[in-house]
XYZ file of C-alpha atoms in Angstrom:
621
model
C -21.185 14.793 24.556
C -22.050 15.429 28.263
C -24.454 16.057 30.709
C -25.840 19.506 30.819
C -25.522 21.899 33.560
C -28.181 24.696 34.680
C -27.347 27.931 32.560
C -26.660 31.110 34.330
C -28.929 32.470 37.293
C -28.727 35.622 35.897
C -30.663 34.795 32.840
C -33.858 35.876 34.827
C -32.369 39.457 35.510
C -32.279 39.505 31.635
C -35.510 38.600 30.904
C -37.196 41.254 33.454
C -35.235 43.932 32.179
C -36.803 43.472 28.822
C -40.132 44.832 29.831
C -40.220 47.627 32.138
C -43.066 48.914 31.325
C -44.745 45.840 32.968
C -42.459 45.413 36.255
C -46.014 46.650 37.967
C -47.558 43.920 37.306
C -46.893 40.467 37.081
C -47.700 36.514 37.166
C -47.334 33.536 38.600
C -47.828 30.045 37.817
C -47.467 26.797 40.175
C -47.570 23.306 38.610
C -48.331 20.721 40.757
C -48.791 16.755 39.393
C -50.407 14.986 42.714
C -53.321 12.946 40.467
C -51.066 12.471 37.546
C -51.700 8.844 36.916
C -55.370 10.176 36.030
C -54.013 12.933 33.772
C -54.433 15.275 36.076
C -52.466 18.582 36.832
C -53.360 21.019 39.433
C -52.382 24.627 38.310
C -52.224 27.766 40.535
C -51.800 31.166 37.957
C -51.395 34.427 40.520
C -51.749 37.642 38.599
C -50.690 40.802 40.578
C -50.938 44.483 39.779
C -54.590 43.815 38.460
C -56.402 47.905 37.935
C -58.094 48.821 40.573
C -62.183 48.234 40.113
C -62.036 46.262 36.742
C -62.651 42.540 36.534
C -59.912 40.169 35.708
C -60.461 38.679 32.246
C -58.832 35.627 32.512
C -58.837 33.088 29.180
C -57.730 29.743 27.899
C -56.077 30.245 24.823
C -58.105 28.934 21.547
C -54.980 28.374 19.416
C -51.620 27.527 19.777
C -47.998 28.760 18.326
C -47.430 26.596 15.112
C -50.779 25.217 14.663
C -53.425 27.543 12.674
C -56.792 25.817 13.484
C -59.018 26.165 16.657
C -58.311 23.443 19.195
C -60.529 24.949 22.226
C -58.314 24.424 25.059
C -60.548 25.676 28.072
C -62.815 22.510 27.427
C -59.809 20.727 29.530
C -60.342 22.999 32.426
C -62.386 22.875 35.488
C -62.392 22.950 39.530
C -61.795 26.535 38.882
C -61.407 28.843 42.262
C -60.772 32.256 42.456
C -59.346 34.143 46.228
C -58.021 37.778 46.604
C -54.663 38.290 47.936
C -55.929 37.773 51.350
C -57.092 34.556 50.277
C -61.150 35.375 50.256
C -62.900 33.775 47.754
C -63.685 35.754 44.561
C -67.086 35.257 42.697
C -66.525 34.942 38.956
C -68.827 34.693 35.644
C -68.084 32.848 32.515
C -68.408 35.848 29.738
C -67.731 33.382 27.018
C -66.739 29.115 27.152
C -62.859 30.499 27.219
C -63.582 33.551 29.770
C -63.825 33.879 33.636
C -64.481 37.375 34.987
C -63.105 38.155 38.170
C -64.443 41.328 39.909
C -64.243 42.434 43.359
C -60.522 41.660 44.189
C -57.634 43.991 45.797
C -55.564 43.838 43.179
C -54.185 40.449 43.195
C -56.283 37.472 41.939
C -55.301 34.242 42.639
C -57.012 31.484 40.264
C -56.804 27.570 40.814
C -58.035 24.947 38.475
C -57.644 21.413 37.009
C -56.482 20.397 33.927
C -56.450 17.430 32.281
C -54.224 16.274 29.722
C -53.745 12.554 27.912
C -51.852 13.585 24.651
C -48.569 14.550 24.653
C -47.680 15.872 21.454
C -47.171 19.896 20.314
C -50.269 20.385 20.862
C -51.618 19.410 23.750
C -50.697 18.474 27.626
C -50.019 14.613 28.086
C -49.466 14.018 32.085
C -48.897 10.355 33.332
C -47.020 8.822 35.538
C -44.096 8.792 32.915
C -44.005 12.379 32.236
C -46.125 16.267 32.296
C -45.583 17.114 28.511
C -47.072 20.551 28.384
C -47.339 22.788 25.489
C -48.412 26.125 27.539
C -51.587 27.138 25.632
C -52.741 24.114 26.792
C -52.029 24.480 30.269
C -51.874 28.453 31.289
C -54.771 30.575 31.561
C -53.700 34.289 30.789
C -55.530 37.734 31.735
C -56.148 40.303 29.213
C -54.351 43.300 29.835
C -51.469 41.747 31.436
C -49.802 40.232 28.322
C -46.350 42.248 28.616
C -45.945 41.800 32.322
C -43.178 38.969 33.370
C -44.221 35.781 34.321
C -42.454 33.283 36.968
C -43.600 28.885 36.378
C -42.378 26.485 39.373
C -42.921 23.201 38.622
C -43.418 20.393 40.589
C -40.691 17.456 40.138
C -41.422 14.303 41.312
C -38.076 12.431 42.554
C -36.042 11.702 39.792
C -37.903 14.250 37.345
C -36.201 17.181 35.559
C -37.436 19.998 33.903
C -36.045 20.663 29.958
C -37.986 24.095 28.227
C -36.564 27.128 26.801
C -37.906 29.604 29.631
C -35.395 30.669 31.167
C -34.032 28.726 34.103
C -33.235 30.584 37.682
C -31.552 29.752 40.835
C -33.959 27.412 41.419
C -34.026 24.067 38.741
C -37.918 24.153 39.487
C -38.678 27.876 38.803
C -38.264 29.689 34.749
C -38.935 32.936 34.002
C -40.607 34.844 30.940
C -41.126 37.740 29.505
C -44.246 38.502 28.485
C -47.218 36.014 27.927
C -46.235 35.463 23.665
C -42.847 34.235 24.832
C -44.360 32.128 27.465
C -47.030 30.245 25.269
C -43.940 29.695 22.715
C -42.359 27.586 25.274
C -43.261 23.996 26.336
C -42.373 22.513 28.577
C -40.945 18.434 29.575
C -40.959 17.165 33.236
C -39.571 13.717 33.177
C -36.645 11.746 33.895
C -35.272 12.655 30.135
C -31.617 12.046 29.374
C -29.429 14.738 27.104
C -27.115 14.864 25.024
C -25.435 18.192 24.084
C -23.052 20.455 22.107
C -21.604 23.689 21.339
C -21.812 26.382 18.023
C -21.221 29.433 17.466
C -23.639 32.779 17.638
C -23.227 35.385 15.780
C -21.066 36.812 17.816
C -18.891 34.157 17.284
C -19.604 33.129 21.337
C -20.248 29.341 22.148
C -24.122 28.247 21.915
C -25.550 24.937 23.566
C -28.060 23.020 21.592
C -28.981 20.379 23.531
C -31.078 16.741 23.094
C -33.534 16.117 26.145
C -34.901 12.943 25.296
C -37.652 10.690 26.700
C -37.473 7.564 25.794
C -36.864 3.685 26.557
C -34.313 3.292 24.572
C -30.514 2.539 25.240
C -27.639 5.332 26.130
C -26.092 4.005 22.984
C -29.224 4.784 20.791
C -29.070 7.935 21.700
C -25.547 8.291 21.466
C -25.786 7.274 17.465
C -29.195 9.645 17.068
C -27.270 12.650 19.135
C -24.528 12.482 16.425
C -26.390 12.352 13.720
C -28.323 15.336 15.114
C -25.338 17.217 15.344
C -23.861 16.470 11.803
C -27.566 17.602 10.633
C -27.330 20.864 12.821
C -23.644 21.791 11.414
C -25.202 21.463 7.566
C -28.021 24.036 8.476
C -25.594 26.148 10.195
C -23.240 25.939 7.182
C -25.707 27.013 4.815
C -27.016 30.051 6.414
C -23.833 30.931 7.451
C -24.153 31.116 11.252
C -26.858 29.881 13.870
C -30.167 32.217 14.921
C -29.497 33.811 18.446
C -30.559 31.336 21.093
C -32.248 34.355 23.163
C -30.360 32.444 26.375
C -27.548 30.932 24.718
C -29.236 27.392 24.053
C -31.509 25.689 21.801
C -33.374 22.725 23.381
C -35.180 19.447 21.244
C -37.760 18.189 24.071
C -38.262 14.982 22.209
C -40.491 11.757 23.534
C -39.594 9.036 22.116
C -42.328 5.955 23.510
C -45.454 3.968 22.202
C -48.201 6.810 24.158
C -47.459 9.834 22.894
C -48.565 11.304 19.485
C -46.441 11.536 16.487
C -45.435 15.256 15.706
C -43.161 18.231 15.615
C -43.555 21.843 16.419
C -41.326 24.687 16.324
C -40.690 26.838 19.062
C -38.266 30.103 18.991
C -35.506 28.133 21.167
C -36.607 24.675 21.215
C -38.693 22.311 19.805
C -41.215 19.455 20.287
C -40.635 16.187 18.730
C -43.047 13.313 19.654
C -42.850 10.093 17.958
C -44.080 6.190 18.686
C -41.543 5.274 16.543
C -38.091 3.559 19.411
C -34.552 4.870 18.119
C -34.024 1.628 17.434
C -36.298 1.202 14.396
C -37.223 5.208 13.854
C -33.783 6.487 14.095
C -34.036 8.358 10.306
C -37.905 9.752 10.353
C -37.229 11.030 13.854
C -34.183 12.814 12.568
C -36.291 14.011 9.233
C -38.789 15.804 11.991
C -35.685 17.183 14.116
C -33.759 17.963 10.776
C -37.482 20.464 9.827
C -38.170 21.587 13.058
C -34.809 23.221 13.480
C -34.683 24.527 9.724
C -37.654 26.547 11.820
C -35.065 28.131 14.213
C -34.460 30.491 11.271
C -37.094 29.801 9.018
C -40.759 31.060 10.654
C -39.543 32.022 14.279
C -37.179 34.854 12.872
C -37.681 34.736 9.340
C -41.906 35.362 9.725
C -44.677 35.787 8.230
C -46.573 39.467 8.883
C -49.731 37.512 9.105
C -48.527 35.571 12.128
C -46.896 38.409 13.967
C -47.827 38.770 16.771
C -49.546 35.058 17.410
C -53.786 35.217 18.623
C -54.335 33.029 20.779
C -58.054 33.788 20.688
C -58.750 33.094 17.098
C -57.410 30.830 14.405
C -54.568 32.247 12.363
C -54.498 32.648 8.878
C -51.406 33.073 6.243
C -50.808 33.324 2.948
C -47.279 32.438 3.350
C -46.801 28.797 4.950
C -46.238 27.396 1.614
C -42.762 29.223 1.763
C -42.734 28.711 6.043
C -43.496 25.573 6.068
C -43.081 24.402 2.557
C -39.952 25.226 1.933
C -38.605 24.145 5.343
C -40.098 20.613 4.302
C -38.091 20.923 1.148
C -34.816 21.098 3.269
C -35.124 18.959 6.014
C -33.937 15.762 3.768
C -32.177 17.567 1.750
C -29.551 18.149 5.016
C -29.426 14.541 5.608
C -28.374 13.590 2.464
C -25.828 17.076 2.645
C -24.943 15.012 6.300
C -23.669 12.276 4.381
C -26.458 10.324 6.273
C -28.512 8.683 3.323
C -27.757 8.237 -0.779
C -28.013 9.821 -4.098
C -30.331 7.052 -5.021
C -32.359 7.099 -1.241
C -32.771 11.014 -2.026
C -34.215 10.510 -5.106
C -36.807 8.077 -4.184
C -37.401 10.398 -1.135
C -38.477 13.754 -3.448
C -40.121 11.297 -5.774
C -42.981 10.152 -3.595
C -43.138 12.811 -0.940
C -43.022 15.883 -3.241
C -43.004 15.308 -6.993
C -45.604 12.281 -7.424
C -48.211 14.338 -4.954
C -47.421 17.645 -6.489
C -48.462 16.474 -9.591
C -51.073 14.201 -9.070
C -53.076 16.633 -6.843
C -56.613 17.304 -7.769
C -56.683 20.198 -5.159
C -54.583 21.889 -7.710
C -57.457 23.218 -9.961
C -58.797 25.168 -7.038
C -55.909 27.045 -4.933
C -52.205 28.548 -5.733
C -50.273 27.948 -2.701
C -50.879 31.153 -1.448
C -54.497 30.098 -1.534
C -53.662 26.278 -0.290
C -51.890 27.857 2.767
C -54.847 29.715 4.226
C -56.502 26.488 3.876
C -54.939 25.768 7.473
C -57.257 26.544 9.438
C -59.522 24.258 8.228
C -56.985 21.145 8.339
C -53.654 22.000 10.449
C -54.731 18.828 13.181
C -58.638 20.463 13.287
C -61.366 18.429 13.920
C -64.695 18.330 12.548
C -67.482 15.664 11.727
C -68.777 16.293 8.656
C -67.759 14.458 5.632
C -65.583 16.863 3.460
C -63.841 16.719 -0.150
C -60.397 17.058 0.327
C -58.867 14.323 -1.770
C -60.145 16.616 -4.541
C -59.763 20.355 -3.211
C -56.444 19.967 -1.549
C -52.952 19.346 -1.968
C -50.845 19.956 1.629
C -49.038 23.237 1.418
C -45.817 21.483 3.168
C -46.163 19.281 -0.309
C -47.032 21.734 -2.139
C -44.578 23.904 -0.615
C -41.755 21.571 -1.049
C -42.366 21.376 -4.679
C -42.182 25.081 -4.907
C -38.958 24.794 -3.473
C -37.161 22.493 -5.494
C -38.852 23.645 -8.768
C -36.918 27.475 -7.515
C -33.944 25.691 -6.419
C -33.526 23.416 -9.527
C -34.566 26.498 -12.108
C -32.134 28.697 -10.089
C -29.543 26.457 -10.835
C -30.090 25.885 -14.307
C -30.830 28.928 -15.568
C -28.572 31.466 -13.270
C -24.410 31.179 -12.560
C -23.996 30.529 -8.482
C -27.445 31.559 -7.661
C -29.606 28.544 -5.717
C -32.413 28.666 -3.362
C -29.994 28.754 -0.648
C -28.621 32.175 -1.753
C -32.317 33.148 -1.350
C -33.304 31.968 2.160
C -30.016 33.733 3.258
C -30.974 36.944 1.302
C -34.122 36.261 3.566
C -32.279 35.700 6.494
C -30.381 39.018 6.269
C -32.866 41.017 6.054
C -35.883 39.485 7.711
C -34.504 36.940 10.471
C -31.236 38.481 11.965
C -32.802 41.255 13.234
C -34.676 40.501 16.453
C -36.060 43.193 18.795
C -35.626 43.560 22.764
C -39.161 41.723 23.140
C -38.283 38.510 21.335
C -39.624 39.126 18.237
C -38.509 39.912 14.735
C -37.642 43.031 14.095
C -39.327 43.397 10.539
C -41.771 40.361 9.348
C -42.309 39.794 5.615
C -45.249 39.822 3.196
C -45.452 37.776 0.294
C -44.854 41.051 -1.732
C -41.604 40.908 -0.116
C -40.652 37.575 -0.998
C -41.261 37.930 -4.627
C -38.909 41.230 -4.437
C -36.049 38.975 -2.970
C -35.789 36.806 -5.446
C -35.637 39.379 -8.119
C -32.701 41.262 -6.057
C -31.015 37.925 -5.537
C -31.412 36.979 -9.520
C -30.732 40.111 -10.255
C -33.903 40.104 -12.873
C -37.196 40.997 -11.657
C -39.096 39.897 -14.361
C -37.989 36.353 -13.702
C -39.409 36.715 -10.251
C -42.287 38.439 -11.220
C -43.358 35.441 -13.976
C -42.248 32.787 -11.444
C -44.503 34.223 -8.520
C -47.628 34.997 -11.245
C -47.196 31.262 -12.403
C -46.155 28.965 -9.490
C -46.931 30.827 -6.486
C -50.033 32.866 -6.954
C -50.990 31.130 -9.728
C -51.682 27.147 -9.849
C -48.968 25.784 -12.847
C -45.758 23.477 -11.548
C -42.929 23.440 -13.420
C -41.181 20.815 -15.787
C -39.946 18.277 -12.910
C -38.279 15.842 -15.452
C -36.571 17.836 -17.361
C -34.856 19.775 -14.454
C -34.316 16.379 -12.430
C -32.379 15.396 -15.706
C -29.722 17.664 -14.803
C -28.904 16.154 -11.841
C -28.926 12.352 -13.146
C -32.461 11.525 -11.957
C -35.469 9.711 -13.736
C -38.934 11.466 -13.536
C -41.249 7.813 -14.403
C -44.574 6.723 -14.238
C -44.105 2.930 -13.217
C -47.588 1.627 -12.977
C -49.320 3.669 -15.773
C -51.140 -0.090 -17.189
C -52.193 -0.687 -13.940
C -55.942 -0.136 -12.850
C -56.629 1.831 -10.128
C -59.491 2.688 -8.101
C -58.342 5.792 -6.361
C -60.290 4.701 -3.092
C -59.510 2.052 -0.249
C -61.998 -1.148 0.096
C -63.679 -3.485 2.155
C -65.601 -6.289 2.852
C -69.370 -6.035 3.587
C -72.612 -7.982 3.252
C -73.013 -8.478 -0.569
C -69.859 -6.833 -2.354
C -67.282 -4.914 -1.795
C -67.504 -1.355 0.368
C -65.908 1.881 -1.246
C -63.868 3.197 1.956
C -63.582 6.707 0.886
C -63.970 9.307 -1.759
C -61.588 9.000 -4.945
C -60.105 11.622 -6.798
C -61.790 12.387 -9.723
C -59.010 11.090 -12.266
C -59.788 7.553 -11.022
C -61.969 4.926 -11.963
C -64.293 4.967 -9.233
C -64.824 8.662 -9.540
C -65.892 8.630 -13.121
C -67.801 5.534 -12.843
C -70.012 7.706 -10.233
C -69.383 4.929 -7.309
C -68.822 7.009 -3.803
C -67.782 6.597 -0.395
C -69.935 4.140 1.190
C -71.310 2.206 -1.938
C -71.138 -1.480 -2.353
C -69.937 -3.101 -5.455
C -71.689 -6.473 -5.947
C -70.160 -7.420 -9.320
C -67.341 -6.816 -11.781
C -67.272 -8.013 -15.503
C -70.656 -9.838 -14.932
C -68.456 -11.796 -11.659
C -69.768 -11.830 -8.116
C -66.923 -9.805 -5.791
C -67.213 -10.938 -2.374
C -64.244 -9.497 -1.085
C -61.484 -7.288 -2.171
C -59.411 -9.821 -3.816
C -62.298 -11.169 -5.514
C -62.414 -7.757 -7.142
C -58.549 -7.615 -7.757
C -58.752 -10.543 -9.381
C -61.361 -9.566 -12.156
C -59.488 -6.400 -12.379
C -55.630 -8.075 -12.558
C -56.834 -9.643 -16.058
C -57.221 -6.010 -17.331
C -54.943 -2.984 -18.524
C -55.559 0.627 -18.482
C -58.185 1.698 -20.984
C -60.127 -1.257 -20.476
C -63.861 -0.793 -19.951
C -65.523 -3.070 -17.551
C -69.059 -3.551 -16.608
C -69.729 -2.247 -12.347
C -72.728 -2.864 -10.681
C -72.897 -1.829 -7.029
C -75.411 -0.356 -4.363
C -75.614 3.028 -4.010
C -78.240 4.549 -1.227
C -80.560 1.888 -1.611
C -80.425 1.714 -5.124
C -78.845 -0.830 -7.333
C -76.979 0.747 -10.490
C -74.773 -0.583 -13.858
C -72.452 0.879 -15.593
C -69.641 0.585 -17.643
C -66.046 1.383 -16.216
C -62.823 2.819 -18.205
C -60.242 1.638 -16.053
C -57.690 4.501 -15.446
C -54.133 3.270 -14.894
C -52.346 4.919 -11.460
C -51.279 8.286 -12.185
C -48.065 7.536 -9.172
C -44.759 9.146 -10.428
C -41.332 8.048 -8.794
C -37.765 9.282 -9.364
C -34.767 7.816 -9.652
C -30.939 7.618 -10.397
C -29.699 6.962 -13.590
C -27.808 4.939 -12.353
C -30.895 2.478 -10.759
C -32.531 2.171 -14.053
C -29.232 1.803 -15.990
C -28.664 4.867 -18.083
C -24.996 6.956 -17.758
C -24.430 9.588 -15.555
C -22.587 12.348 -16.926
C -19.852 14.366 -15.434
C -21.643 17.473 -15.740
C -24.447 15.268 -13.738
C -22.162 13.963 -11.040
C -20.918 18.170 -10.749
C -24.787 19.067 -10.419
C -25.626 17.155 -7.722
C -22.514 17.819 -5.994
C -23.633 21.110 -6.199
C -26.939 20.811 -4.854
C -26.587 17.667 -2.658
C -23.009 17.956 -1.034
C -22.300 19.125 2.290
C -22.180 22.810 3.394
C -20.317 22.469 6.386
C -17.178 20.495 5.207
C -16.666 22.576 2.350
């Protein structure tokens, strides 16, 4: 591993040439940080070749690349100026709270404004005096009409401060270069003192790619050194499956990754980089910071190439809605611990326990289940991809995640595939995907031919060779709302499917202590005691099995003396009313799996052979 060096100059010429149509026009962006210890960024966006006698329409964008809901970035900006080329001032009017209508310019409008940003995650702008994280819908006002002319960003570097983003770099360390405005809000952007870490794999072509590690973080140069190789055995397994790397559009794939306690834990994809933002050190946080690198890079091929029609092209001016992120996002979920444990980095038995609790147990569990497929599920992002609202809602009963419900999808397919068919898996799929949907990008950055989720179902049946498989798989698992028979197909591979605290009450909701009882902390799903007992959010239980609770473990211990199936007598305030009723104690409906060979049964050769199929490595074979 080694320092990285500036690519080529004369990436810029590349990225003009790819829209001629727009060389009339273009824009200009200048980042400045002179206030950032109070979040502060001054931004100067020059747009040239505006049409003679119409207004500038110039917008903050309302969504963001990778997220689905409404996040309302132009309530960040203000301070806002507006001069002609000559540098008169330019009168403006708001047309809507995103808008600022520019009339009465010569052609060039010049706009300057503040923006403030104290969350760095792949979302937002976070600007302190450690770093300018900025994901660029957050950050760039854009002007209608203009979205296909190139765009130029210089950004100011305090001493000591570099610039990592997958714009592409110039002459200049402080100056990239874009496009067209979708390829420019696909690409944040981190200004820090990070440190990197990088290495080479092959294109396509067969010609040398860089992917490189610019971290932020306080860690050591030996932390990283451990978490950079892990990276890279992660990287080769993904590689090795598909069968060779996406394009990097200019020949390098970046992770901008903060790693330190005042950022905000996430992970977005990007179409040559990624954001990875975690509180967790290296130290302690080494493996979940590798599970969100090991996902957000599965992305490289899976979403940024391989993509949904729905999200092609990206509106920033609305929330976007798919049917398909239960395969986008779902399935990459699926696979980004399944290449660690291909990467030799965790166990049999780890694995397990991993697909146990953070696919099978929630998959099943899930009241949301009785409401949406996962087509349905995925549309629900809008509504809950990081969006905010106030009001009280009833998701612990209406919704199951479609990355969990995704993931489940996936290794149902991949497990069924593998029982049922000779050397077909779900990895024979995604490439069958990849050939036709993600290798094929167009001069414009884009992919070349997006899929529908008629198009998916058709894949599989072409890559099982039977149709009617696919079509009964889709009708039932997919578009319909069934999951298939976890334990038996986990049997195959050596792994327990168990219920370990079925006798064991459970409430379903989280509790407190408050004046007279016991508070209910949130809404419980209605399989659980609480729920059928009519106790909600916000009521107070005063008494269990005729015994004063005055605190949680009061309660426990009334309820530790009972089983599942036991009825107990509640009473508990409810709105200003005091109510009693009996309670059928409902044991927790939590699944786990395991190895055989951690709750003591045999493991078969033909076991051992299964998961070597489906669990060993890709790239040393």
């Amino acid at each position: 591993m080694r320092f990285i060096h500036p690519l080529r100059p004369a990436a810029a010429a590349v990225l003009l040439a790819l829209a001629p149509a727009a060389a009339q026009q273009s824009v200009e962006y200048d980042v400045r940080l002179p206030n950032r210890v109070h979040h502060e960024a001054q931004i100067t966006a020059t747009f040239r070749g505006v049409p003679a006698g119409q207004p500038l329409q110039a917008r903050m964008s309302r969504s963001s690349p990778g997220r689905y809901a409404l996040h309302e970035f132009a309530k960040n900006v203000y301070g806002v100026r507006a001069t002609d080329g000559q540098g008169r001032p330019l009168a403006f009017t708001r047309a809507d709270p995103h808008q600022w209508d520019v009339a009465g310019h010569d052609g060039t409008v010049t706009i300057q404004y503040t923006l403030f940003g104290d969350r760095a995650d792949g979302t937002y702008a976070g600007i302190d005096a450690s770093h300018a994280h900025l994901n660029a819908p957050a950050t760039f006002l854009w002007a209608r009409g203009m979205e296909n002319a190139p765009v130029r960003v210089r950004f100011e570097r305090p001493a000591g401060w570099r610039v990592a983003t997958q714009l592409a770099p110039t002459a200049d360390s402080s100056v990239f270069t874009a496009p067209s405005l979708q390829y420019l809000m696909d690409s944040p952007a981190e200004v820090s003192p990070w440190e990197v870490r990088e290495w080479t794999v092959p294109g396509p072509d067969g010609r040398p790619q860089t992917v490189r590690l610019a971290v932020h973080h306080a860690g050591t140069a030996e932390e990283l050194d451990r978490y950079a190789d892990k990276a890279r055995k992660v990287v080769a397994e993904q590689i090795g499956m598909f069968g060779e790397a996406p394009r990097f559009d200019f020949g390098t794939y970046t992770f901008l990754a903060d790693y330190l306690p005042w950022v905000a834990g996430d992970g977005m994809e990007h179409r040559n980089s990624t954001v990875i933002s975690s509180t967790r050190p290296l130290r302690t946080g080494e493996m979940q910071n590798l599970g969100t690198l090991s996902h957000e890079f599965f992305h490289a091929w899976n979403v940024e190439r391989i993509r949904p029609d729905a999200l092609e092209p990206f509106d920033f001016t609305q929330a976007n809605m798919s049917g398909e992120l239960w395969f986008a996002e779902g399935f990459t979920s699926y696979y980004d611990d399944l290449f660690i444990r291909r990467a030799g980095l965790t166990t049999d038995s780890a694995y397990a326990e991993g697909i146990g609790g953070g696919i099978v147990s929630p998959t099943l569990v899930a009241q949301g289940r009785r409401f949406f497929s996962p087509v349905e599920m995925s549309m629900q992002a809008p509504f809950v991809d990081a969006a905010a609202s106030i009001d009280p809602h009833n998701r612990v009963n209406t919704f199951l995640s479609y990355y969990t419900w995704g993931s489940g999808v996936a290794l149902g397919l991949d497990l069924t595939l593998r029982t049922r068919f000779d050397s077909v898996t779900l990895d024979d799929y995604m490439r069958a995907m990849w050939r036709e949907f993600g290798r094929e990008q167009t001069a414009a950055l884009a992919p070349a031919r997006p899929y529908t989720l008629a198009d998916l179902r058709r894949v599989l049946g072409e890559v099982t060779r039977d149709p009617a498989f696919a079509d009964d798989f889709f009708d039932r698992y997919v578009e319909g709302r069934e999951v298939v028979d976890y334990a038996a197909l986990l049997a195959r591979a050596g792994f327990l499917l168990r219920q370990p605290q079925a006798q064991s009450p459970w409430l379903g909701a989280p509790l407190s202590p408050a004046e007279g009882g016991v508070r209910v902390d949130g809404y419980a799903p209605a399989n659980a005691s609480l729920y059928t007992a009519g106790i909600s959010a916000g009521d107070v239980i005063v008494s269990v099995d005729g015994r004063a609770v005055a605190d949680p473990d009061a309660l426990w211990a009334v309820l530790d003396a009972h089983t599942a199936g036991d009825v107990v007598q509640v009473e508990w305030m409810q709105r200003g009313q005091r109510r009693a009723e009996p309670m059928t104690l409902a044991g927790s409906p939590a699944l786990e799996v395991v190895a055989y060979e951690v709750a003591g049964m045999r493991v078969t050769p033909e076991m051992r052979a299964f998961r070597e199929s489906w669990l060993g490595s890709r790239a040393r074979r």
